[in-house]
Coordinates of C-alpha atoms and ligand atoms in Angstrom, one line a residue:
M252 CA -19.9 -2.0 12.5
D253 CA -19.8 -3.5 9.0
Q254 CA -19.1 -7.1 8.4
L255 CA -18.5 -9.2 5.3
V256 CA -20.4 -12.4 5.0
I257 CA -18.8 -14.9 2.6
R258 CA -20.1 -18.3 1.5
G259 CA -17.1 -20.2 0.1
G260 CA -16.7 -22.8 -2.6
R261 CA -17.3 -20.8 -5.7
P262 CA -14.6 -20.6 -8.4
L263 CA -14.2 -17.0 -9.6
R264 CA -14.4 -16.5 -13.3
G265 CA -14.3 -13.4 -15.4
K266 CA -12.5 -10.1 -15.6
I267 CA -11.5 -7.7 -12.8
S268 CA -10.4 -4.1 -13.4
I269 CA -7.4 -3.1 -11.4
S270 CA -7.7 0.3 -9.7
G271 CA -5.0 3.0 -9.3
A272 CA -2.5 2.2 -6.6
K273 CA -3.2 3.6 -3.1
N274 CA 0.4 3.5 -2.1
A275 CA 1.4 5.5 -5.3
A276 CA -1.5 8.0 -5.0
L277 CA -0.7 9.0 -1.4
P278 CA 2.8 10.4 -2.0
L279 CA 1.7 11.8 -5.4
M280 CA -1.0 13.8 -3.6
A281 CA 1.6 15.0 -1.1
A282 CA 3.8 16.1 -4.0
S283 CA 1.2 18.7 -4.9
L284 CA 2.6 20.8 -1.9
L285 CA 5.8 21.3 -3.8
T286 CA 4.3 23.8 -6.3
E287 CA 1.8 26.6 -6.3
E288 CA 0.6 25.4 -9.7
T289 CA -2.0 22.7 -10.2
L290 CA -1.1 19.0 -10.2
T291 CA -3.7 16.9 -11.9
L292 CA -3.8 13.2 -11.0
D293 CA -5.8 10.6 -12.9
N294 CA -6.7 7.1 -11.8
I295 CA -7.0 7.9 -8.1
P296 CA -8.8 5.1 -6.4
A297 CA -12.0 5.8 -4.4
L298 CA -10.7 4.8 -0.9
D299 CA -10.9 6.1 2.6
D300 CA -7.1 6.8 2.6
M301 CA -7.5 9.2 -0.3
T302 CA -10.2 11.1 1.6
T303 CA -7.9 11.4 4.6
M304 CA -5.0 12.7 2.4
S305 CA -7.4 15.2 0.8
D306 CA -8.5 16.3 4.2
L307 CA -4.9 16.8 5.3
L308 CA -4.0 18.8 2.2
T309 CA -7.1 20.9 2.6
S310 CA -6.3 21.6 6.2
L311 CA -2.9 22.9 5.0
G312 CA -4.6 25.3 2.7
A313 CA -4.4 23.4 -0.6
A314 CA -7.5 23.2 -2.9
V315 CA -8.5 19.6 -3.8
E316 CA -11.1 19.4 -6.5
E317 CA -12.5 16.3 -8.2
V318 CA -13.2 16.8 -11.9
E319 CA -14.5 14.8 -14.8
G320 CA -11.4 13.0 -16.0
S321 CA -10.0 10.2 -18.1
N322 CA -11.6 6.8 -18.5
R323 CA -10.1 5.2 -15.3
G324 CA -10.5 6.1 -11.7
R325 CA -11.1 9.6 -10.3
T326 CA -9.3 12.7 -11.4
L327 CA -8.1 15.2 -8.7
K328 CA -6.8 18.7 -9.3
L329 CA -4.6 19.7 -6.4
T330 CA -3.4 23.3 -6.0
A331 CA -1.3 24.5 -3.1
R332 CA -1.2 28.3 -3.4
P333 CA 0.2 30.4 -0.6
P334 CA -0.4 31.1 2.2
L335 CA -0.1 27.5 3.4
S336 CA -0.5 26.3 6.9
T337 CA 2.6 24.4 8.1
V338 CA 0.9 22.4 10.8
A339 CA -0.4 18.9 10.0
P340 CA -2.9 18.2 12.8
Y341 CA -2.9 15.1 14.9
E342 CA -6.7 14.4 14.3
I343 CA -5.9 13.8 10.6
V344 CA -2.3 12.4 10.8
N345 CA -3.3 9.7 13.2
R346 CA -5.8 8.3 10.6
I347 CA -3.1 7.3 8.2
R348 CA 0.6 6.8 8.6
A349 CA 1.3 8.1 5.1
S350 CA 0.4 11.6 6.4
V351 CA 4.1 11.9 7.3
L352 CA 4.7 12.2 3.6
V353 CA 3.7 15.9 3.8
L354 CA 6.7 16.6 6.0
G355 CA 9.4 16.7 3.3
P356 CA 7.4 18.7 0.7
L357 CA 6.1 21.2 3.2
L358 CA 9.5 21.8 4.7
A359 CA 11.1 22.2 1.3
R360 CA 8.5 24.6 0.1
T361 CA 7.9 26.8 3.2
G362 CA 11.0 26.2 5.4
Q363 CA 8.7 25.0 8.2
A364 CA 6.7 21.9 9.0
T365 CA 5.0 20.6 12.2
V366 CA 3.7 17.1 11.7
S367 CA 2.2 15.0 14.4
M368 CA 4.3 11.8 14.9
P369 CA 2.4 8.9 13.4
G370 CA 2.0 6.2 16.0
G371 CA 2.9 2.5 15.6
D372 CA 0.2 0.2 14.3
A373 CA -0.9 -3.4 14.3
I374 CA 2.0 -4.6 12.1
G375 CA 4.8 -3.0 14.0
I376 CA 6.3 0.0 15.7
R377 CA 7.1 1.7 12.4
P378 CA 9.5 4.5 13.4
I379 CA 10.3 7.5 11.1
D380 CA 13.9 8.0 12.2
Q381 CA 15.2 7.7 8.6
H382 CA 12.9 10.4 7.3
L383 CA 14.1 12.7 10.1
K384 CA 17.8 11.8 9.8
G385 CA 17.7 12.5 6.1
L386 CA 16.1 15.9 6.5
E387 CA 18.7 16.8 9.2
A388 CA 21.4 15.8 6.7
M389 CA 19.8 18.3 4.4
G390 CA 20.2 21.0 7.0
A391 CA 16.8 20.9 8.8
K392 CA 16.6 21.5 12.5
I393 CA 14.2 18.9 14.0
E394 CA 12.6 19.0 17.4
L395 CA 10.3 16.4 18.9
K396 CA 7.8 18.1 21.2
G397 CA 4.3 17.3 22.4
G398 CA 4.0 14.3 20.0
N399 CA 4.9 16.5 17.1
V400 CA 7.9 16.7 14.7
I401 CA 8.8 20.4 14.5
A402 CA 11.1 20.9 11.5
S403 CA 12.6 24.1 10.2
A404 CA 15.0 25.1 7.5
P405 CA 14.8 28.9 7.4
G406 CA 17.5 29.3 4.7
G407 CA 16.1 26.3 2.7
L408 CA 17.2 22.7 2.5
K409 CA 20.6 21.8 1.1
G410 CA 21.6 18.8 -1.0
A411 CA 23.3 16.0 0.9
T412 CA 24.5 12.4 0.5
I413 CA 22.2 10.1 2.3
R414 CA 22.8 6.3 2.7
F415 CA 19.9 4.5 4.1
P416 CA 20.9 1.6 6.5
F417 CA 17.9 -0.4 5.2
V418 CA 15.3 0.2 2.5
S419 CA 12.5 2.4 3.4
V420 CA 9.8 3.3 0.9
G421 CA 8.4 6.2 2.9
A422 CA 11.7 7.7 3.8
T423 CA 12.9 7.5 0.1
E424 CA 9.7 9.2 -1.0
N425 CA 9.7 12.0 1.6
L426 CA 13.4 12.8 1.0
L427 CA 13.0 12.6 -2.8
M428 CA 10.3 15.2 -2.7
A429 CA 12.3 17.4 -0.3
A430 CA 15.4 17.1 -2.4
T431 CA 13.7 18.4 -5.6
L432 CA 13.6 22.0 -4.0
A433 CA 16.9 21.8 -2.0
K434 CA 20.0 23.8 -3.1
G435 CA 22.5 21.6 -4.8
T436 CA 22.7 17.9 -5.4
T437 CA 21.2 15.1 -3.2
I438 CA 22.4 11.6 -3.6
M439 CA 20.3 8.8 -2.0
E440 CA 22.0 5.4 -1.7
N441 CA 20.2 2.2 -0.9
A442 CA 17.0 4.0 -1.9
A443 CA 13.7 2.0 -2.3
R444 CA 13.1 0.8 -5.9
E445 CA 9.4 0.1 -5.4
P446 CA 7.3 0.9 -8.5
E447 CA 5.4 3.5 -6.4
V448 CA 8.7 5.4 -5.8
T449 CA 9.4 5.3 -9.6
D450 CA 5.8 6.6 -10.2
L451 CA 6.5 9.5 -7.8
A452 CA 9.8 10.3 -9.4
Q453 CA 8.3 10.3 -12.9
C454 CA 5.6 12.7 -11.7
L455 CA 8.2 15.0 -10.1
V456 CA 10.2 15.0 -13.3
A457 CA 7.0 16.1 -15.2
M458 CA 6.8 18.9 -12.6
G459 CA 10.2 20.1 -13.5
A460 CA 12.5 18.1 -11.1
S461 CA 15.9 16.8 -12.1
I462 CA 16.2 13.2 -11.0
H463 CA 18.7 10.6 -12.3
G464 CA 18.8 6.9 -11.5
I465 CA 15.0 6.5 -11.4
G466 CA 14.2 2.8 -10.7
T467 CA 17.7 2.1 -9.2
E468 CA 18.9 2.1 -5.7
C469 CA 20.9 5.3 -6.2
L470 CA 18.8 8.4 -6.9
V471 CA 20.6 11.7 -7.8
I472 CA 18.5 14.8 -7.5
Q473 CA 19.6 18.2 -8.6
G474 CA 17.6 20.8 -6.7
V475 CA 15.7 23.4 -8.7
D476 CA 14.2 26.8 -7.6
A477 CA 10.6 25.9 -8.3
L478 CA 8.4 23.1 -9.6
H479 CA 5.4 23.6 -11.9
G480 CA 2.0 21.9 -12.4
A481 CA 1.7 18.6 -14.4
N482 CA -0.7 15.9 -15.3
H483 CA 0.1 12.4 -14.1
T484 CA -1.8 9.0 -14.2
V485 CA -1.4 6.9 -11.1
M486 CA 0.1 3.4 -11.7
P487 CA -2.1 0.4 -11.3
D488 CA -2.3 -1.2 -7.9
R489 CA 0.1 -4.2 -8.0
I490 CA -1.0 -5.4 -4.5
E491 CA -4.7 -5.4 -5.6
A492 CA -3.7 -7.2 -8.8
G493 CA -1.7 -9.8 -6.8
T494 CA -4.6 -10.2 -4.3
Y495 CA -7.0 -11.0 -7.2
A496 CA -4.4 -13.4 -8.7
V497 CA -4.5 -15.3 -5.4
A498 CA -8.3 -15.1 -5.5
A499 CA -8.3 -16.9 -8.8
A500 CA -5.9 -19.5 -7.6
I501 CA -7.5 -20.2 -4.2
T502 CA -11.0 -20.7 -5.6
G503 CA -9.8 -22.9 -8.5
G504 CA -11.1 -20.3 -11.0
E505 CA -9.8 -18.1 -13.8
L506 CA -9.5 -14.3 -13.7
V507 CA -8.3 -11.8 -16.2
L508 CA -6.6 -8.9 -14.4
D509 CA -7.5 -6.0 -16.6
G510 CA -4.9 -3.2 -16.4
A511 CA -2.3 -5.0 -14.2
N512 CA 1.3 -4.2 -15.0
V513 CA 3.2 -7.6 -15.0
E514 CA 6.5 -5.8 -14.7
H515 CA 5.5 -4.9 -11.1
L516 CA 4.4 -8.4 -10.3
G517 CA 7.5 -10.5 -11.1
S518 CA 8.2 -12.0 -7.7
V519 CA 4.5 -12.5 -7.0
F520 CA 3.9 -14.4 -10.2
E521 CA 7.2 -16.4 -9.8
S522 CA 5.9 -17.6 -6.4
L523 CA 2.5 -18.4 -7.8
A524 CA 4.1 -20.3 -10.7
K525 CA 6.1 -22.4 -8.1
A526 CA 2.8 -23.2 -6.5
G527 CA 1.5 -24.5 -9.8
V528 CA -0.7 -21.6 -10.7
N529 CA -1.1 -20.9 -14.4
I530 CA -0.3 -17.4 -15.5
S531 CA -0.4 -16.2 -19.1
N532 CA 0.2 -12.7 -20.4
G533 CA -0.9 -12.1 -24.0
L534 CA -2.4 -9.2 -25.8
G535 CA -1.9 -7.0 -22.8
K536 CA -4.1 -9.2 -20.6
V537 CA -2.9 -11.2 -17.6
R538 CA -4.8 -14.4 -17.0
V539 CA -4.5 -16.4 -13.8
S540 CA -6.0 -19.8 -13.1
H541 CA -5.8 -23.0 -11.2
P542 CA -7.8 -26.1 -11.8
T543 CA -8.6 -27.1 -8.2
G544 CA -7.6 -24.3 -5.8
R545 CA -5.2 -26.7 -4.1
C546 CA -1.7 -25.4 -5.0
R547 CA 1.6 -27.1 -4.1
G548 CA 3.3 -26.0 -0.9
F549 CA 6.0 -23.4 -1.5
D550 CA 8.2 -20.9 0.4
V551 CA 8.4 -17.1 0.3
I552 CA 10.6 -14.6 2.0
T553 CA 9.5 -10.9 2.0
H554 CA 12.0 -8.4 0.7
P555 CA 12.0 -4.9 -0.7
F556 CA 11.2 -4.6 -4.4
P557 CA 12.0 -6.5 -6.7
G558 CA 11.7 -9.1 -3.9
F559 CA 8.4 -10.6 -2.7
P560 CA 6.3 -7.8 -1.2
T561 CA 5.4 -7.9 2.5
D562 CA 2.0 -6.5 1.4
M563 CA 1.2 -9.8 -0.3
Q564 CA 2.4 -12.0 2.6
A565 CA -1.0 -12.4 4.3
Q566 CA -2.8 -13.3 1.0
F567 CA -0.2 -16.0 0.3
M568 CA -0.7 -17.4 3.8
A569 CA -4.3 -18.0 2.9
L570 CA -3.3 -19.8 -0.3
M571 CA -0.7 -21.9 1.6
A572 CA -3.3 -22.8 4.2
V573 CA -5.2 -24.9 1.7
A574 CA -2.2 -26.0 -0.3
D575 CA -1.0 -29.6 -0.8
G576 CA 2.0 -29.9 1.6
A577 CA 3.9 -27.5 3.8
S578 CA 5.0 -23.9 3.1
L579 CA 7.3 -21.5 4.9
I580 CA 6.9 -17.8 5.0
T581 CA 9.7 -15.6 6.3
E582 CA 8.8 -11.9 7.0
T583 CA 11.8 -9.6 7.0
I584 CA 10.2 -6.2 6.7
F585 CA 7.8 -5.8 9.7
E586 CA 8.3 -7.4 13.1
N587 CA 4.7 -8.2 13.9
R588 CA 2.9 -9.1 10.7
F589 CA 1.4 -12.6 11.4
M590 CA -1.8 -11.5 13.2
H591 CA -3.9 -13.2 10.5
A592 CA -2.4 -16.6 11.5
P593 CA -4.6 -17.1 14.6
E594 CA -7.6 -16.0 12.7
L595 CA -6.9 -18.4 9.9
A596 CA -6.4 -21.1 12.5
R597 CA -10.0 -20.4 13.6
M598 CA -11.0 -21.7 10.2
G599 CA -8.9 -24.8 10.6
A600 CA -5.6 -23.7 9.1
D601 CA -2.5 -25.4 10.6
I602 CA 0.1 -22.6 11.2
T603 CA 3.0 -22.4 13.5
V604 CA 4.7 -19.1 14.0
H605 CA 8.3 -18.9 15.2
G606 CA 9.6 -15.3 15.4
S607 CA 9.7 -14.0 11.8
S608 CA 8.8 -17.3 10.2
A609 CA 5.5 -19.1 9.8
M610 CA 5.2 -22.8 8.9
V611 CA 1.9 -23.5 7.1
R612 CA 0.8 -27.1 6.7
G613 CA -1.9 -27.3 4.1
N614 CA -5.4 -28.4 5.0
P615 CA -7.8 -28.9 2.0
R616 CA -10.9 -28.3 4.1
L617 CA -11.0 -24.9 5.8
R618 CA -14.4 -24.2 7.5
G619 CA -16.1 -20.9 7.7
A620 CA -16.0 -19.1 11.0
P621 CA -16.4 -15.6 12.5
V622 CA -13.0 -13.9 12.2
M623 CA -11.5 -10.5 13.1
A624 CA -9.5 -8.4 10.6
T625 CA -6.5 -6.7 12.2
D626 CA -5.0 -4.7 9.3
L627 CA -5.6 -4.0 5.7
R628 CA -3.8 -7.0 4.1
A629 CA -4.8 -9.4 7.0
S630 CA -8.5 -8.5 6.2
V631 CA -8.2 -9.5 2.6
C632 CA -6.4 -12.7 3.5
L633 CA -9.5 -13.7 5.6
V634 CA -11.8 -12.8 2.6
L635 CA -9.6 -15.1 0.4
A636 CA -9.7 -17.9 3.0
G637 CA -13.5 -17.5 3.3
M638 CA -13.9 -17.9 -0.4
A639 CA -12.0 -21.2 -0.2
A640 CA -13.7 -22.5 2.9
E641 CA -16.8 -24.6 3.4
G642 CA -19.8 -22.7 4.8
E643 CA -20.0 -19.2 6.0
T644 CA -17.2 -16.9 7.1
V645 CA -18.0 -13.5 8.8
V646 CA -15.1 -11.0 8.6
N647 CA -15.3 -8.3 11.3
G648 CA -13.3 -5.1 11.3
V649 CA -13.7 -4.5 7.5
Y650 CA -13.1 -0.8 7.8
H651 CA -9.5 -1.8 7.2
L652 CA -10.5 -3.1 3.7
D653 CA -12.2 0.2 2.8
R654 CA -8.8 1.9 3.3
G655 CA -7.2 -0.1 0.5
Y656 CA -9.5 -2.1 -1.8
E657 CA -11.8 -0.2 -4.1
K658 CA -15.2 -1.8 -4.5
L659 CA -14.0 -5.1 -3.2
E660 CA -17.4 -6.8 -2.8
E661 CA -18.7 -5.4 -6.1
K662 CA -15.6 -6.7 -8.0
L663 CA -15.7 -10.1 -6.4
R664 CA -19.4 -10.5 -6.8
A665 CA -19.2 -9.7 -10.5
V666 CA -16.9 -12.7 -11.0
G667 CA -19.0 -15.1 -9.0
A668 CA -18.2 -14.7 -5.3
D669 CA -20.9 -15.0 -2.7
I670 CA -20.0 -12.0 -0.6
S671 CA -22.2 -9.4 1.1
R672 CA -21.8 -6.6 3.6
T673 CA -24.0 -6.4 6.7
Q674 CA -24.1 -4.6 9.9
D675 CA -23.4 -6.4 13.1
D676 CA -26.1 -5.2 15.5
R677 CA -24.4 -6.9 18.5
A678 CA -21.2 -4.9 18.0
I679 CA -20.3 -2.6 20.9
V680 CA -19.3 0.8 19.5
P681 CA -16.9 2.4 22.0
Ligands
UD1_169 C1 5.2 1.4 2.7 C2 3.8 1.0 2.3 C3 3.4 -0.3 3.0 C4 4.4 -1.4 2.8 C5 5.8 -0.9 3.1 C6 6.9 -1.9 2.8 C7 2.8 3.1 1.7 C8 1.8 4.1 2.1 N1 2.9 2.0 2.6 O1 5.1 1.7 4.1 O2 2.1 -0.7 2.5 O3 4.1 -2.5 3.6 O4 6.1 0.3 2.4 O5 6.9 -2.2 1.5 O6 3.4 3.2 0.7 N2 11.5 1.9 9.2 C9 12.3 2.4 10.2 N3 12.6 3.8 10.2 C10 12.1 4.6 9.2 C11 11.3 4.1 8.2 C12 11.0 2.7 8.2 O7 12.8 1.7 11.1 O8 12.3 5.8 9.3 C13 11.3 0.5 9.1 C14 9.8 0.1 9.2 O9 9.4 0.0 10.6 C15 9.7 -1.2 8.5 C16 10.8 -1.0 7.4 O10 11.6 0.0 7.8 O11 10.1 -2.2 9.4 C17 10.2 -0.7 6.0 O12 9.3 0.4 6.2 P1 8.9 1.4 5.0 O13 9.5 0.8 3.7 O14 9.4 2.8 5.4 O15 7.4 1.3 5.0 P2 6.3 2.5 4.8 O16 6.9 3.5 3.8 O17 5.8 2.9 6.1

């Protein structure tokens, strides 16, 4: 089992290139199922989740080819010519929850889709009821059998008005893709406004879809008979950019986030500014710095975009753990997303969790310790804490990081971090 070994206390200085967004690339790859023509995607990050989505699309009969592309990231050409399989197998679906994003496109294109139910995971139960209710409203018949969602719409999907009771990124994306090929008009109210949803909608428009209200909470989709191929560049990863902004602040360093889109980072930068972090944005370059690494205590509440992202909550907990004064985090999106708190406590952090809130009392001297990563963002929170701590931190369970942070050690080492990957010989592999 791989581990990351970090020796803390080094301010990071220099430039970090921001990769393409994992959470945008996943639905964009699934969108290739909507057409028999080729969808070319640039700026795909080299991550395990992309490999899993490629495997899934290939198992459905699509061709996924990596080609020489533009200057950034990888370029994939995805072509889903008939005949397509309509069964997304458990062995692949259980590797990433985002596999469920093939349900809408597959059903809209072929009238059939059997997709294994994604299980819960460390951060919560994560049901997919809103995906299924939306498809039913569009005329699909849904059966749950043997751990699978079996969906059919022999006469095709029909436009419908869908009002989400709460914001769901995945359900908005799945139903948006399905609606592009449904007969008639679909109206989605209380839709997610996350930049990744906007990126998907823009790509679908380039493929010939008719979508109004992009970037708002009301999406109106006029179904068309067929979509065609397109070229699209995946948006920069706002969570990766936010994570490196915290890395600059927590180490008392200064980083330029090359390629970050500040419009996607409003609430993250507002919170950092409240904490006393310096952020400047000139000539297309975002620069983040803090003189000491000891920010002021501050509060955050997670909300759907444009609110503070739940995917940045763990990283901010690390920053608060070493801040001057107390901070309060309230998590409103996932019910069990504080598993990093006890791990930070092993390093000397003073954190009290009460239900959906965590009180963090700053301690300027965290000490390195062996810690266990429990999910993707929790893993990177421990890396951040390790870079601020005295001595050596060993982060176990780093396969989570490989799902979501492209070349993490390489990028951090290039700006001065002391971080290396080793194998733990004592690990018991089940
Ligand atoms: C996506 C992101 C994830 C991020 C999350 C919230 C991807 C691949 N993942 O996940 O990184 O943390 O958005 O910004 O883009 N829910 C239901 N029923 C449903 C759907 C969702 O109850 O049918 C609940 C979830 O359990 C959760 C909340 O709604 O509590 C929000 O989930 P959702 O926005 O759907 O998250 P994902 O799309 O899974």
